[in-house]
PDB file of C-alpha atoms in Angstrom:
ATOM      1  CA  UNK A   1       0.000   0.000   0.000  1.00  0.00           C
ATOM      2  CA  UNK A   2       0.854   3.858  -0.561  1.00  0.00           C
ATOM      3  CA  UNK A   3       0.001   7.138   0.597  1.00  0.00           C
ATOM      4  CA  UNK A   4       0.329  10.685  -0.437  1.00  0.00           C
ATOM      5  CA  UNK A   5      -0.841  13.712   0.058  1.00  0.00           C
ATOM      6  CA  UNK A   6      -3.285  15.392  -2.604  1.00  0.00           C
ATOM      7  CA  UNK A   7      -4.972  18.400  -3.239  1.00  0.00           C
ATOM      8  CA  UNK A   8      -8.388  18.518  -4.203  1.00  0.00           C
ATOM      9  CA  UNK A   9      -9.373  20.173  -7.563  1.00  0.00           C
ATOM     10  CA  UNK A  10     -11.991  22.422  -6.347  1.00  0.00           C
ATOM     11  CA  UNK A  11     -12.686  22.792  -1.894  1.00  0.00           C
ATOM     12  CA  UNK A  12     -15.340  20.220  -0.727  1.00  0.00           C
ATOM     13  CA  UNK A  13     -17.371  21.427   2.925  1.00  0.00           C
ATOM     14  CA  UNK A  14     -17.753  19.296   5.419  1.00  0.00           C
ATOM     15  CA  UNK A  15     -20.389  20.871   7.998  1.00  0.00           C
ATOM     16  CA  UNK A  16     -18.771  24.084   8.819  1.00  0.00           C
ATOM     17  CA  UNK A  17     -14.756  22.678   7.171  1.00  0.00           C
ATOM     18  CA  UNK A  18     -13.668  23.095   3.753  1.00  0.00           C
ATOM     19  CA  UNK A  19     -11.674  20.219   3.007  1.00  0.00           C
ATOM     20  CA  UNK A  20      -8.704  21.469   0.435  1.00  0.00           C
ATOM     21  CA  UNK A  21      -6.260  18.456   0.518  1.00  0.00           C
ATOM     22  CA  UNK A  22      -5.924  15.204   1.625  1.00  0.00           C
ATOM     23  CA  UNK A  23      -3.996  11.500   2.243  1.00  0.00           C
ATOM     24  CA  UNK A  24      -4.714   9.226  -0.391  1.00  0.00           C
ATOM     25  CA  UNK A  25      -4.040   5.392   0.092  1.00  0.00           C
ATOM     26  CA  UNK A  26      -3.808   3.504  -3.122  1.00  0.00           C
ATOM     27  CA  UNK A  27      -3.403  -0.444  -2.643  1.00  0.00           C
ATOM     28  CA  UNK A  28      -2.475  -3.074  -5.480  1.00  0.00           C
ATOM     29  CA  UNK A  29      -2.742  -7.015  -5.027  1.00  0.00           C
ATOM     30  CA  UNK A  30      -2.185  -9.992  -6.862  1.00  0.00           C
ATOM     31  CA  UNK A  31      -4.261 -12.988  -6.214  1.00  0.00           C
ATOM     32  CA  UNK A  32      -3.990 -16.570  -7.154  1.00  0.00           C
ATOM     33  CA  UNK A  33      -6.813 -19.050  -7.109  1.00  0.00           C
ATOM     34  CA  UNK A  34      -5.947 -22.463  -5.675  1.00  0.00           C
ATOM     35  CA  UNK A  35      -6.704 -23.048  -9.709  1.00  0.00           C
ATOM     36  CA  UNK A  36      -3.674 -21.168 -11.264  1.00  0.00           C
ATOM     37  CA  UNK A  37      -5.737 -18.221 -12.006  1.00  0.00           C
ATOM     38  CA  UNK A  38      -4.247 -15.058 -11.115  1.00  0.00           C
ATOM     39  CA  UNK A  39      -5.455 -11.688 -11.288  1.00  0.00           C
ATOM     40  CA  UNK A  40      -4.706  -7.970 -10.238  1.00  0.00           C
ATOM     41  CA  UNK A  41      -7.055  -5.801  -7.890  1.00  0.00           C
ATOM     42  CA  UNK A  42      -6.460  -1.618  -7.271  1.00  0.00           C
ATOM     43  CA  UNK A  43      -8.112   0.366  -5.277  1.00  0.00           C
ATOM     44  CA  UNK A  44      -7.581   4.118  -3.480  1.00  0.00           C
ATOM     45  CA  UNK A  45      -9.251   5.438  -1.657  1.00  0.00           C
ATOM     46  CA  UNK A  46      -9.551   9.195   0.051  1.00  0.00           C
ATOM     47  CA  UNK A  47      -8.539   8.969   3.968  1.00  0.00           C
ATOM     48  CA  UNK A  48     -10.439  11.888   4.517  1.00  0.00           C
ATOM     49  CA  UNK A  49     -12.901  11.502   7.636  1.00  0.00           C
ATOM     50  CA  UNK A  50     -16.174   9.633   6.995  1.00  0.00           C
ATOM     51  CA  UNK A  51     -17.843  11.795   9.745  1.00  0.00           C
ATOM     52  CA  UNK A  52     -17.953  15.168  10.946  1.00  0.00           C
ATOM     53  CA  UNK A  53     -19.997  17.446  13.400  1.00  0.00           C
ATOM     54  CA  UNK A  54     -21.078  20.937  13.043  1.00  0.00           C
ATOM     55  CA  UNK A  55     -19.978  21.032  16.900  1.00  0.00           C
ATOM     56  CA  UNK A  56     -15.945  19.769  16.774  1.00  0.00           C
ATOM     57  CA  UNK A  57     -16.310  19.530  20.475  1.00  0.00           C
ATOM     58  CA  UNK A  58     -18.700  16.552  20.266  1.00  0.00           C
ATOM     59  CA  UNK A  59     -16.750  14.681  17.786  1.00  0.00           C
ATOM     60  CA  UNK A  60     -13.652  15.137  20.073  1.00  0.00           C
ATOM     61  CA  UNK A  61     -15.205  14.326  23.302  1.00  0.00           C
ATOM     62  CA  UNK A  62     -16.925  11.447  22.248  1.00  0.00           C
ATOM     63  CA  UNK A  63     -13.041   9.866  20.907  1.00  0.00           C
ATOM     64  CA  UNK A  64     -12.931  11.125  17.269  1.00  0.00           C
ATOM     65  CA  UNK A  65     -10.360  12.967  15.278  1.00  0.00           C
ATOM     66  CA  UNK A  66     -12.400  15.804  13.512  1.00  0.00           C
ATOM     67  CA  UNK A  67     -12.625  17.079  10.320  1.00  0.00           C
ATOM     68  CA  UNK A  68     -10.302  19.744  11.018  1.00  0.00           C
ATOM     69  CA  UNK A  69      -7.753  18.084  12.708  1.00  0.00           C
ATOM     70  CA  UNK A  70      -7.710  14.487  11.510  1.00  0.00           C
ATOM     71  CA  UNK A  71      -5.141  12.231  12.939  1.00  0.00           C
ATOM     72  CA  UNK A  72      -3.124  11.572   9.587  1.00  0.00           C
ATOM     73  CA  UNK A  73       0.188  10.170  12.016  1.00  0.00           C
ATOM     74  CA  UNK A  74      -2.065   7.139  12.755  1.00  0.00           C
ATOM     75  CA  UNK A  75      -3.486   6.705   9.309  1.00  0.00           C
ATOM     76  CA  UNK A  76      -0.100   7.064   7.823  1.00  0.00           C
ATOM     77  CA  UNK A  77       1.405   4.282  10.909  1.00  0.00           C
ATOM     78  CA  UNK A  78      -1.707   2.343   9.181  1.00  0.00           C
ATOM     79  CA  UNK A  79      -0.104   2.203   5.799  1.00  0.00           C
ATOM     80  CA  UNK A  80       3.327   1.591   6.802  1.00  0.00           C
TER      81      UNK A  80
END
């Protein structure tokens, strides 16, 4: 798996957070049936948060990183 850091073509809000750039993890496998078939399999995907509060205080109190400060040290530990 890799990372890296993009910026977004045009801003995209998230409650009351514009979201500008972002960590992008991009992941290829290979797989091989018990068969002899192989194949290849991509995927990215955006590690932007999947959930925000208008109130930042609620998302941090109840554990979460919040849109405006995510915790991209642990996502990036993730992909390591």
């Amino acid at each position: 798996m890799r990372i890296r850091d993009v910026r977004l073509r045009l801003p995209f809000r998230f409650g009351a957070v514009t979201l500008t750039e972002a960590t992008e993890a991009f992941a290829r496998v290979r797989v091989t049936l018990r068969d002899g078939r192989r194949a290849w399999g991509e995927a990215a995907e955006m590690l932007a948060p999947k959930w925000f509060d208008e109130d930042p205080a609620r998302d941090a109190a109840a554990g979460f990183a919040t849109a405006a400060e995510p915790d991209w040290a642990s996502m990036r530990e993730l992909a390591a």
